[in-house]
Amino acid sequence: MKALLKRTMGVILAVGLAGSLAACSSGSSSNGAQSNESGSIKLTLWDQSVGNTDPTAKLLPTIIDKWNSDHPDIQIERTGTTGEQYKTKIKTSIAAGEAPDVFYGMGGGSFMEPYIKSGNVLDISSYLTDDLKAKLGPGMAEAIENDGKIYTLPVYTHIANLYVNTELFDKAGAKLPTTYKELLDAVDKLKAAGITPALIGEKDRWPGMYWYDIIAMRQAGNEAVKEAFKDPSKWNSPDFVAAAAKMQELAKAGAFNSSMFSMSYDEMLGAFNAGNGAMMVQANWVNAGIEDPSSAAKGKVKVIPFPVFEDGKGTNTEIFGGAVDGFYISSTTKHPKEAAEFLKYLSEQLGTQGYLAGAGLPSWKTDGLDTSGLSSLDLSSAEIMKTATSFIAWWDNILPAESAETHKNLIAQLLAGDITPEEFCKQMAQLQPTELNL
Amino acid sequence: MMNSVFSNKTAITIFVLPTLLIFCAIVLVPIFVSSYYSLLDWNGVGKGAYIGFHNYVELFTDSRALNSMKNSLLFAAASIFIQLPLSLLLALILASNVKGEGFYRTVYFIPVLISTVVIAQLWSKIYNADYGLLNTLLENVGLSHLAQDWLGQKKTALIASFIPTLWQYIGYHMLLMYAGAKSISQDIFEAAKIDGASRVRTAFLITIPLMKPVLKVCLVFSVIGAFKVFDLIYVLTGGGPFFTTEVPSTLMYTTIFDTYRYGYGSAISVFIILECLVVTLIINKFIKTE
């Protein structure tokens, strides 16, 4: 009996072993055959476009499918991850030396700068032809240059402006503001009508930063802001104190939702789209969400330039934004040439088709494209961008990472009334100068 | 049979080795690597500069870091003095042959099973200043003057973010304690009953002293849990407003991923590990179970 049991066990083990060996070998041989037959190269792509109402999230798969069927020898495998998580994920994988071949990067600022400096990103200048550069929109070829080298191609441009819910303005009998005084008036009227004048998702801290930054640009003018980025002691000057005072005045006048410190960016968009607030300073990436059929504010929202100030040096053609985001190639990729080919295709396709789908303003020439399908928000954003005389992108992208954190924290304190405008500017003057060429 | 396995060194090695290797690879090695990183001024890419114990000096002089440590100590205190007594009370009630024992056991354990992120989302909706359950409730019972932005204000944010975590793990400790209480021999209770001891007296003089080993385990888990808490705070408040709810782990996250200071962040992580180790040693030293 015992002997029989032993023998049976032996047989079972042997069969099991053979089975698993067979499974392994068949798996590996078929894989090997596949890659030998077609010689196909696999490139990995990471991006952050996964939102329900994000037009890019819908476009990307179709663009990649088309590429994959046109290029059987270069196959793209895409992984999408949502915004804040994406940033953590890409930072970790670059630090670990395991970056994907092609990945999305927040361009023109402190996000990509450390990786460019330390050589983690591939210089693609040699792969770009003049023909291709000629297809870029005006100023774009210069915008992506970094110390004479090019690491990315632009996809979209984003600019921030004031979004107003006209229905709520009408209800309150308020006028769409074009000056600071009118803005304060509108706040009073909206408040009197029981409407939250403006929404800030200050839990994430950057939505509040958008308000201060654009106020400072209107007060001091874009040139003065650029100077201060290079020489932070200039943050402590009367214009920036006045800007901080205006920001605090708005907060004290009750312009912002009382729940701002517990409201996240996503909740802010949700509240604005539900018609629970009359104003919001955001970039045109919110357009598709506002125009989504699920949004109660659909068709009622207008985008207008942020008001100018009676005593300000800035004009409404000085734009907050112009940030060029794009895809980058990891310097560890085994197939730089193929990755560059794909990058060129992806950037142009996404830049033009994405514009038509309302994902962002174009960084590529759009002559001959049919723009009739664009929403009024997209069209008016494009109109505002056409008037631009100067651009300054998101300050937290321009400032070195640690100073960007301090900047956002200071604005939160200003909004809460914890520091005076003077203290705010004194601390701003302690920031590090930017490492970028503005 | 069992004894022969335990005395067989080869068998022990074979069974323990895989786990030991995995443990080394994903726990011990990273701890040593982090300890090394904590001595660097490093932005996560390229080469870091060796700066000795500078990061640790900063850790103990930076008011934001000290505040996060204070918060985690407060949180540990809340766990010991609020969470554990409540768990004990519930465990004793549950173990005293109440009706629906199984039902209550399951109900209290449900929060432990749900992902912390879901719990955090749930509570942030309860606390929401505009449409939250808590404010609505207060308004409906005529206490509308108490309604406020619970997670958005300095004075309430810390307590408001402690409550969900304390609540979430009450069921976990309750179950451990319940198992401890149930494992006490019924003879002892019967003897106490014959002697005429009241339920409260039985609990304090017999059940609780005999549960000491379990209570010690709960104490260690709950304190370490408090020191390590991350996900709930991160989702509820992100450490804000104005760092009032910041704990060392959220500070570590911001330091590494928002300001690219991998060296300083690693120093914070090493601090958390040491903090947990020291507390475990202290508890083991002062509460003897044998």
XYZ file of C-alpha atoms in Angstrom:
728
model
C 0.000 0.000 0.000
C 2.715 2.379 1.019
C 4.764 1.507 -2.061
C 1.762 2.065 -4.298
C 1.133 5.464 -2.732
C 4.764 6.423 -3.220
C 4.706 5.412 -6.844
C 1.475 7.276 -7.523
C 2.875 10.409 -5.940
C 5.984 10.066 -8.035
C 3.950 9.811 -11.211
C 1.792 12.780 -10.274
C 4.846 14.887 -9.546
C 6.505 13.866 -12.792
C 3.405 14.620 -14.824
C 3.016 17.949 -13.086
C 6.617 18.828 -13.760
C 6.409 17.849 -17.399
C 3.212 19.820 -17.744
C 4.694 22.956 -16.323
C 7.849 22.588 -18.390
C 5.768 22.174 -21.505
C 3.753 25.219 -20.594
C 6.888 27.285 -20.163
C 8.559 26.153 -23.338
C 5.491 26.537 -25.525
C 4.960 30.029 -24.160
C 8.497 31.158 -24.745
C 8.833 29.548 -28.173
C 5.678 31.183 -29.494
C 6.817 34.563 -28.180
C 10.209 34.112 -29.753
C 8.710 33.114 -33.075
C 6.449 36.141 -33.073
C 9.188 38.671 -32.588
C 11.459 36.897 -35.083
C 8.810 36.740 -37.769
C 7.898 40.391 -37.861
C 10.909 41.826 -36.065
C 8.466 44.099 -34.317
C 9.624 46.640 -31.774
C 7.532 47.376 -28.719
C 7.481 50.912 -27.367
C 5.776 51.827 -24.131
C 3.814 55.066 -23.782
C 2.586 56.613 -20.529
C 0.166 59.488 -20.379
C -2.250 61.105 -17.949
C -5.347 61.319 -20.139
C -7.973 59.093 -18.584
C -10.812 61.439 -17.543
C -14.380 60.737 -18.636
C -14.870 64.110 -20.250
C -11.267 64.460 -21.437
C -11.260 64.550 -25.258
C -7.612 63.457 -25.288
C -8.556 60.275 -23.467
C -10.908 59.431 -26.333
C -8.490 60.463 -29.075
C -5.319 58.780 -27.871
C -6.455 55.182 -28.346
C -7.624 55.843 -31.918
C -4.396 57.624 -32.844
C -2.350 54.782 -31.387
C -4.502 52.114 -33.066
C -3.973 53.810 -36.411
C -0.211 53.992 -35.840
C -0.091 50.334 -34.775
C -1.938 49.157 -37.868
C 0.179 51.363 -40.156
C 3.431 50.306 -38.495
C 3.346 46.581 -37.805
C 7.056 46.765 -36.989
C 6.687 49.455 -34.287
C 3.955 48.622 -31.818
C 2.883 51.029 -29.093
C 1.628 49.903 -25.716
C -0.136 52.658 -23.829
C -0.763 53.054 -20.098
C -2.876 55.945 -18.845
C -2.884 57.144 -15.228
C -4.812 60.029 -13.737
C -3.105 63.413 -13.077
C -1.564 63.628 -9.582
C -0.892 59.882 -9.477
C 0.691 60.113 -12.908
C 3.190 62.687 -11.672
C 4.250 60.440 -8.787
C 4.418 57.409 -11.047
C 6.586 58.984 -13.714
C 8.922 60.589 -11.159
C 9.416 57.271 -9.389
C 10.072 55.327 -12.564
C 12.539 57.871 -13.948
C 14.371 57.878 -10.602
C 14.469 54.078 -10.718
C 15.826 54.116 -14.279
C 12.726 52.321 -15.560
C 11.046 55.064 -17.501
C 8.787 54.118 -20.413
C 10.094 54.819 -23.932
C 7.729 57.725 -24.518
C 5.947 59.654 -21.785
C 3.910 62.770 -21.194
C 5.640 65.615 -19.368
C 4.472 68.961 -18.061
C 6.650 71.091 -20.268
C 8.478 74.348 -20.060
C 9.121 74.336 -16.341
C 10.378 72.773 -13.177
C 8.622 69.462 -13.769
C 10.863 68.286 -16.607
C 13.873 70.496 -15.912
C 15.669 68.156 -13.436
C 15.320 65.232 -15.838
C 16.537 67.230 -18.814
C 19.516 68.498 -16.832
C 20.490 65.079 -15.558
C 20.276 63.537 -19.027
C 17.248 61.306 -18.456
C 15.500 62.669 -21.539
C 16.543 62.146 -25.138
C 17.605 65.129 -27.251
C 15.500 64.805 -30.400
C 16.874 67.823 -32.324
C 18.595 65.616 -34.906
C 15.342 63.849 -35.783
C 13.467 67.048 -36.583
C 13.330 68.388 -40.106
C 12.669 71.976 -41.132
C 9.482 70.785 -42.826
C 8.192 69.570 -39.531
C 9.193 72.745 -37.701
C 7.341 74.762 -40.337
C 4.149 73.001 -39.337
C 4.375 74.319 -35.789
C 2.407 77.356 -34.714
C 4.160 80.726 -34.369
C 6.661 80.873 -31.512
C 6.355 77.178 -30.737
C 9.734 76.118 -32.114
C 11.387 78.650 -29.783
C 9.186 77.689 -26.836
C 10.374 74.083 -26.846
C 14.038 74.887 -27.201
C 16.119 74.277 -24.105
C 19.711 75.536 -24.281
C 19.765 74.980 -28.023
C 18.383 71.453 -27.795
C 14.893 70.098 -28.309
C 13.456 67.369 -26.105
C 9.778 67.487 -26.920
C 7.256 68.559 -29.506
C 4.286 70.601 -28.376
C 0.796 69.158 -28.323
C -1.588 71.728 -26.856
C -1.359 75.208 -25.475
C -3.325 76.057 -22.367
C -4.227 79.525 -21.139
C -6.145 80.508 -18.014
C -8.948 83.039 -17.997
C -12.056 83.932 -16.069
C -14.995 81.560 -16.530
C -18.329 83.163 -15.766
C -21.753 81.586 -15.460
C -23.916 84.162 -17.276
C -27.177 82.715 -15.956
C -26.092 83.358 -12.356
C -24.801 86.818 -13.282
C -28.179 87.649 -14.860
C -30.026 86.332 -11.834
C -28.007 88.588 -9.550
C -28.254 91.545 -11.919
C -24.470 91.714 -12.069
C -22.368 92.838 -15.002
C -19.549 90.691 -16.401
C -16.463 92.351 -14.883
C -13.857 94.041 -17.047
C -12.183 96.015 -14.244
C -11.303 95.278 -10.639
C -14.021 97.642 -9.411
C -16.616 95.832 -11.499
C -15.314 92.549 -10.128
C -15.923 93.743 -6.558
C -19.369 95.024 -7.600
C -20.225 91.673 -9.118
C -19.092 89.922 -5.940
C -21.416 92.112 -3.854
C -24.397 91.595 -6.154
C -23.866 87.847 -6.407
C -23.515 87.547 -2.656
C -26.674 89.575 -2.115
C -28.503 87.180 -4.413
C -27.308 84.225 -2.341
C -24.930 82.981 -5.023
C -21.335 81.936 -4.292
C -19.403 84.471 -6.387
C -16.282 82.430 -7.171
C -15.073 78.900 -6.532
C -11.593 77.863 -5.442
C -10.572 74.271 -4.766
C -7.860 75.363 -2.350
C -7.364 71.906 -0.830
C -5.109 71.290 -3.848
C -3.611 74.791 -3.413
C -2.882 75.482 -7.080
C -6.407 76.752 -7.943
C -5.882 79.582 -5.438
C -2.463 80.192 -6.926
C -4.103 80.820 -10.298
C -6.056 83.712 -8.755
C -3.085 85.343 -7.111
C -0.829 84.859 -10.112
C -3.204 86.448 -12.571
C -3.966 89.285 -10.139
C -0.226 89.929 -9.767
C 0.196 89.927 -13.557
C -2.600 92.460 -13.949
C -1.196 94.631 -11.153
C 2.507 94.586 -12.060
C 2.472 93.582 -15.715
C 4.090 90.503 -17.222
C 7.524 92.073 -17.639
C 7.796 92.911 -13.943
C 6.759 89.362 -13.059
C 9.436 87.925 -15.324
C 12.020 90.174 -13.675
C 10.934 89.002 -10.243
C 11.294 85.342 -11.287
C 14.941 86.055 -12.019
C 15.529 88.326 -9.037
C 13.172 87.259 -6.204
C 13.946 90.333 -4.092
C 11.651 92.158 -6.519
C 8.668 90.213 -5.193
C 8.821 92.615 -2.281
C 7.778 95.707 -4.219
C 4.666 97.921 -4.000
C 2.987 96.341 -7.046
C 3.123 92.833 -5.614
C 2.011 94.076 -2.195
C -0.951 95.735 -3.903
C -1.717 92.479 -5.727
C -1.650 90.519 -2.469
C -3.843 93.159 -0.850
C -6.403 92.828 -3.684
C -6.413 89.053 -3.331
C -7.054 89.380 0.386
C -9.668 92.070 -0.180
C -11.575 89.719 -2.478
C -11.368 86.933 0.115
C -12.582 89.259 2.859
C -15.416 90.513 0.641
C -16.614 86.903 0.523
C -15.775 86.368 -3.128
C -14.798 82.738 -2.591
C -16.683 79.715 -1.318
C -16.373 79.397 2.456
C -15.515 75.723 2.025
C -12.493 76.434 -0.181
C -9.897 74.848 2.104
C -11.616 71.480 2.078
C -12.629 71.562 -1.597
C -10.389 69.817 -4.125
C -9.862 70.868 -7.743
C -12.189 68.105 -8.964
C -14.891 69.138 -6.507
C -14.480 72.729 -7.640
C -15.092 71.749 -11.272
C -18.057 69.653 -10.174
C -19.536 72.576 -8.238
C -18.984 75.021 -11.105
C -20.495 72.639 -13.654
C -23.454 72.130 -11.346
C -24.018 75.893 -11.324
C -23.026 76.333 -7.672
C -20.650 79.199 -8.288
C -20.579 82.106 -10.716
C -16.860 82.502 -11.427
C -13.726 80.413 -11.715
C -10.193 81.133 -12.946
C -9.056 78.087 -14.889
C -7.323 77.056 -18.072
C -9.108 75.856 -21.193
C -8.735 72.202 -20.212
C -12.014 72.689 -18.309
C -13.942 73.558 -21.516
C -14.885 70.015 -22.449
C -16.217 69.319 -18.948
C -18.354 72.469 -18.934
C -19.729 71.636 -22.380
C -20.373 67.992 -21.474
C -24.055 66.976 -21.623
C -23.836 66.041 -17.937
C -23.015 69.613 -16.949
C -25.825 71.862 -15.721
C -23.752 74.893 -16.723
C -23.554 73.773 -20.368
C -24.233 76.661 -22.724
C -24.396 79.198 -19.895
C -20.689 79.765 -19.410
C -18.508 82.355 -21.080
C -14.756 82.678 -20.956
C -13.476 86.254 -20.684
C -10.073 87.826 -20.079
C -9.388 88.444 -16.400
C -10.401 92.032 -15.487
C -7.772 94.768 -15.703
C -7.043 97.013 -12.739
C -7.595 100.771 -12.688
C -4.229 101.212 -10.970
C -2.549 98.252 -12.638
C 0.272 98.099 -15.153
C -0.944 94.903 -16.794
C -3.297 94.716 -19.776
C -5.762 92.042 -20.749
C -3.592 90.908 -23.637
C -0.967 89.703 -21.171
C -1.819 86.056 -20.895
C -1.518 83.649 -17.989
C -0.596 80.371 -19.639
C 0.826 79.436 -22.978
C 2.209 76.342 -21.306
C 3.356 73.809 -23.850
C 2.996 70.262 -22.637
C 4.235 67.408 -24.685
C 5.687 63.951 -24.888
C 9.289 63.108 -24.076
C 11.532 60.156 -24.887
C 13.497 58.438 -22.173
C 17.238 58.442 -22.785
C 17.253 54.778 -21.747
C 15.098 53.721 -24.705
C 16.569 51.023 -26.923
C 14.930 52.434 -30.039
C 15.483 56.209 -30.093
C 14.875 56.567 -33.843
C 11.561 54.724 -33.818
C 10.474 56.492 -30.636
C 11.207 59.865 -32.272
C 9.192 58.851 -35.352
C 6.264 57.973 -33.133
C 6.652 61.126 -31.050
C 6.436 63.286 -34.172
C 3.326 61.461 -35.394
C 1.634 61.504 -31.997
C 2.339 65.182 -31.278
C 1.060 66.409 -34.626
C -2.011 64.170 -34.658
C -2.954 64.962 -31.080
C -2.121 68.651 -31.496
C -4.433 69.105 -34.479
C -7.175 66.509 -33.926
C -7.167 67.307 -30.223
C -7.782 70.974 -30.970
C -10.781 70.053 -33.115
C -12.061 67.797 -30.340
C -11.800 70.644 -27.841
C -8.883 69.246 -25.830
C -6.730 72.352 -25.975
C -5.590 75.252 -28.099
C -3.364 74.279 -30.983
C 0.418 74.391 -30.961
C 0.423 73.380 -34.631
C -0.725 75.384 -37.650
C -4.433 74.938 -38.099
C -4.969 76.481 -41.554
C -7.464 74.456 -43.509
C -8.868 72.652 -40.495
C -12.630 72.632 -40.104
C -13.237 74.392 -36.782
C -17.029 74.535 -37.091
C -17.423 71.759 -34.542
C -15.649 73.645 -31.773
C -17.605 74.877 -28.776
C -17.993 78.602 -28.169
C -15.697 78.238 -25.155
C -12.942 76.787 -27.337
C -13.440 79.441 -29.983
C -13.387 82.321 -27.539
C -10.319 80.876 -25.793
C -8.629 80.747 -29.186
C -9.720 84.347 -29.821
C -8.236 85.484 -26.515
C -4.997 83.682 -27.328
C -4.790 85.459 -30.673
C -4.745 88.833 -28.890
C -1.788 87.810 -26.743
C 1.150 90.159 -26.449
C 2.956 88.107 -23.808
C 2.681 84.762 -22.016
C 3.636 83.621 -18.532
C 2.945 79.992 -17.722
C 1.900 78.473 -14.383
C 4.127 79.913 -11.690
C 4.550 76.601 -9.913
C 6.093 75.327 -13.158
C 8.436 78.282 -13.441
C 9.620 78.411 -9.827
C 12.005 75.701 -8.608
C 10.003 72.889 -6.978
C 10.548 73.874 -3.360
C 9.839 77.558 -3.981
C 6.708 76.560 -5.879
C 5.457 74.767 -2.756
C 6.218 77.810 -0.597
C 4.468 80.073 -3.111
C 1.290 77.972 -3.010
C 1.345 77.715 0.783
C 1.778 81.462 1.160
C -1.228 82.119 -1.053
C -3.340 79.772 1.062
C -2.313 81.742 4.148
C -3.126 84.985 2.385
C -6.586 83.680 1.491
C -7.208 82.653 5.087
C -6.088 86.067 6.310
C -3.249 84.525 8.328
C -0.599 86.853 6.918
C -0.669 90.442 5.722
C 0.126 91.357 2.114
C 3.417 92.854 3.366
C 4.478 89.636 5.117
C 3.430 87.687 2.053
C 5.742 89.713 -0.167
C 8.603 89.570 2.330
C 8.432 85.787 2.234
C 8.041 85.718 -1.533
C 11.335 87.618 -1.709
C 13.011 84.619 -0.017
C 12.184 82.272 -2.925
C 14.828 80.798 -5.216
C 15.254 82.407 -8.653
C 13.940 80.417 -11.606
C 16.301 78.134 -13.507
C 14.472 78.729 -16.780
C 15.148 81.236 -19.528
C 12.066 83.404 -19.605
C 4.877 14.159 13.023
C 4.598 17.886 13.754
C 7.434 17.761 16.257
C 9.739 16.014 13.836
C 9.179 18.819 11.309
C 9.994 21.476 13.873
C 13.203 19.766 14.932
C 14.369 19.186 11.368
C 16.670 22.047 10.466
C 16.507 21.368 6.718
C 12.718 21.455 6.781
C 12.724 24.713 8.695
C 15.131 26.255 6.220
C 13.109 25.107 3.221
C 9.878 26.498 4.614
C 11.261 29.743 5.918
C 13.721 30.614 3.176
C 11.318 31.869 0.457
C 9.513 34.191 2.880
C 12.797 35.324 4.348
C 14.156 36.177 0.917
C 11.040 38.105 -0.054
C 11.055 39.887 3.299
C 14.689 40.886 2.801
C 14.094 42.059 -0.739
C 11.019 44.181 -0.088
C 11.470 45.234 3.542
C 15.040 45.033 4.823
C 16.925 46.117 1.707
C 14.735 49.203 1.143
C 15.214 50.197 4.778
C 18.986 50.115 4.362
C 18.807 51.878 1.015
C 16.580 54.589 2.521
C 19.007 54.984 5.417
C 21.741 55.616 2.885
C 19.613 58.066 0.864
C 18.800 59.930 4.069
C 22.434 61.046 4.207
C 22.251 62.641 0.760
C 21.124 65.909 -0.689
C 19.490 64.356 -3.731
C 16.688 65.317 -6.122
C 15.901 61.746 -7.170
C 17.777 61.831 -10.449
C 21.468 62.084 -11.114
C 23.985 62.017 -8.321
C 23.288 62.946 -4.729
C 25.735 64.843 -2.567
C 26.716 63.281 0.769
C 25.775 65.653 3.582
C 26.025 63.435 6.672
C 23.293 63.874 9.245
C 22.229 67.269 7.976
C 18.778 65.989 6.969
C 18.205 64.703 10.508
C 19.267 68.006 11.994
C 16.773 69.722 9.714
C 14.092 67.208 10.687
C 14.388 68.141 14.351
C 14.598 71.888 13.798
C 11.984 72.370 11.055
C 8.756 73.533 12.681
C 6.654 71.823 10.028
C 8.332 68.455 10.711
C 8.065 68.896 14.467
C 4.394 69.722 14.104
C 3.841 66.545 12.075
C 5.524 64.526 14.829
C 3.369 66.207 17.446
C 0.298 65.267 15.416
C 1.329 61.639 15.172
C 1.919 61.522 18.949
C -1.508 63.059 19.526
C -2.931 60.510 17.192
C -1.196 57.653 19.040
C -2.588 59.015 22.297
C -6.075 59.162 20.808
C -5.675 55.564 19.660
C -4.636 54.394 23.126
C -7.158 56.363 25.126
C -10.159 56.398 22.790
C -9.893 53.648 20.204
C -8.676 50.807 22.437
C -11.067 51.399 25.383
C -14.012 51.526 22.965
C -12.833 48.342 21.281
C -12.438 46.670 24.656
C -15.893 47.707 25.767
C -17.444 46.391 22.576
C -15.408 43.177 22.770
C -16.505 42.512 26.356
C -20.145 43.142 25.524
C -19.891 40.934 22.466
C -18.167 38.144 24.374
C -20.794 38.054 27.090
C -23.209 35.977 25.016
C -25.382 38.815 23.691
C -28.060 38.165 21.097
C -26.846 38.473 17.513
C -23.177 38.012 18.381
C -22.202 37.024 14.856
C -24.162 39.872 13.320
C -22.508 42.578 15.427
C -19.095 41.012 14.953
C -19.521 41.290 11.190
C -20.998 44.782 11.227
C -18.172 46.226 13.320
C -15.591 44.510 11.180
C -16.903 45.851 7.845
C -14.989 49.195 7.993
C -11.742 47.242 8.388
C -12.389 45.454 5.120
C -13.279 48.529 3.088
C -10.378 50.288 1.401
C -9.158 53.268 3.392
C -9.520 55.495 0.353
C -13.201 54.635 0.176
C -13.562 55.316 3.906
C -11.842 58.671 3.430
C -14.099 59.602 0.512
C -17.120 58.594 2.558
C -16.125 60.747 5.506
C -15.139 63.708 3.370
C -18.713 63.629 2.086
C -20.013 63.455 5.645
C -17.875 66.459 6.595
C -18.558 68.438 3.418
C -19.364 72.010 4.310
C -21.929 72.544 1.571
C -23.959 69.345 1.505
C -22.388 67.118 4.153
C -24.402 64.788 6.339
C -22.960 66.222 9.556
C -23.923 69.819 8.812
C -27.334 68.787 7.514
C -27.905 66.834 10.707
C -26.874 69.770 12.881
C -29.193 72.078 10.947
C -32.107 69.691 11.297
C -31.798 69.459 15.059
C -31.619 73.214 15.418
C -27.875 73.482 15.956
C -27.123 75.208 12.674
C -24.718 77.594 14.430
C -22.408 74.618 14.937
C -22.332 73.720 11.233
C -18.962 74.476 9.686
C -16.272 73.484 7.227
C -14.938 70.638 9.345
C -11.924 69.674 7.241
C -11.144 73.179 6.022
C -10.517 74.933 9.317
C -7.476 74.807 11.523
C -9.408 74.339 14.736
C -11.463 71.342 13.629
C -9.433 69.658 10.875
C -7.182 67.573 13.115
C -9.948 66.068 15.229
C -12.163 65.608 12.179
C -9.461 63.641 10.396
C -8.659 61.488 13.459
C -12.213 60.279 13.961
C -12.545 58.201 10.749
C -9.242 56.394 11.361
C -10.063 55.667 14.967
C -13.488 54.493 13.930
C -12.225 52.366 11.050
C -10.036 50.118 13.188
C -12.265 49.773 16.227
C -13.712 46.630 14.663
C -10.266 45.182 14.108
C -9.151 45.585 17.711
C -12.569 44.515 18.904
C -12.238 41.242 17.035
C -8.774 40.536 18.428
C -9.924 41.293 21.957
C -13.111 39.326 21.463
C -11.085 36.285 20.433
C -8.901 36.802 23.505
C -11.907 37.002 25.809
C -13.521 33.953 24.225
C -10.406 31.862 24.704
C -10.586 32.208 28.492
C -11.818 28.979 30.039
C -15.521 29.025 30.965
C -14.677 27.286 34.272
C -13.197 30.474 35.633
C -16.340 32.455 34.855
C -18.506 29.786 36.398
C -16.401 29.854 39.547
C -16.743 33.629 39.681
C -20.504 33.341 39.215
C -20.758 30.858 42.065
C -18.761 33.254 44.229
C -21.333 35.906 43.384
C -19.106 38.337 41.418
C -20.927 40.975 39.395
C -20.392 41.274 35.637
C -18.332 44.441 35.998
C -16.188 42.909 38.729
C -15.668 39.778 36.631
C -14.618 41.923 33.699
C -12.085 43.973 35.645
C -10.712 41.241 37.898
C -10.786 38.235 35.605
C -11.416 38.882 31.911
C -9.195 41.914 31.363
C -6.171 40.606 33.310
C -6.366 37.308 31.430
C -6.562 39.175 28.117
C -3.273 40.939 28.746
C -1.330 39.244 25.892
C -4.003 40.247 23.372
C -4.255 43.750 24.790
C -0.528 44.167 24.378
C -0.717 43.134 20.733
C -3.564 45.603 20.189
C -1.579 48.345 21.878
C 1.429 47.776 19.627
C -0.716 47.595 16.482
C -2.675 50.673 17.345
C 0.342 52.828 18.194
C 2.305 51.726 15.138
C -0.811 52.217 13.037
C -1.022 55.775 14.347
C 2.612 56.491 13.493
C 2.255 55.100 10.002
C -1.125 56.582 9.097
C -1.023 57.988 5.580
C -3.787 57.160 3.121
C -6.678 58.438 5.184
C -5.075 61.787 5.996
C -3.779 62.142 2.448
C -7.217 61.703 0.907
C -9.164 63.627 3.553
C -7.029 66.749 3.860
C -3.681 66.163 2.143
C -2.094 67.389 5.386
C -3.822 70.742 5.158
C -5.195 73.248 5.825
C -1.877 74.927 6.612
C -0.220 71.673 7.729
C -2.575 71.323 10.715
C -3.274 67.668 9.919
C 0.150 66.804 8.619
C 1.751 63.592 9.895
C 5.309 62.395 9.153
C 4.181 60.123 6.315
C 2.307 62.861 4.446
C 5.244 65.191 4.985
C 7.515 62.509 3.542
C 5.292 62.219 0.494
C 5.203 65.975 -0.162
C 8.932 66.278 0.415
C 9.788 63.561 -2.063
C 7.180 63.983 -4.754
C 6.387 67.698 -4.676
C 9.726 69.224 -3.781
C 12.016 66.468 -5.135
C 13.981 66.140 -1.895
C 14.583 62.396 -1.802
C 17.279 62.688 0.861
C 15.174 64.604 3.354
C 12.148 62.436 2.587
C 14.206 59.308 3.261
C 15.308 60.778 6.582
C 11.642 61.177 7.511
C 10.940 57.558 6.532
C 13.865 56.329 8.630
C 12.523 58.400 11.505
C 9.111 56.695 11.176
C 10.743 53.251 11.257
C 12.828 54.105 14.323
C 9.826 55.649 16.047
C 7.831 52.435 15.557
C 10.734 50.248 16.697
C 11.380 52.245 19.842
C 7.727 52.274 20.833
C 7.435 48.514 20.309
C 10.508 47.948 22.473
C 9.145 50.218 25.203
C 5.784 48.483 25.223
C 7.460 45.082 25.378
C 9.661 46.178 28.215
C 6.964 47.698 30.370
C 4.146 45.284 29.794
C 5.308 41.834 30.735
C 2.939 39.088 29.778
C 4.682 36.014 31.127
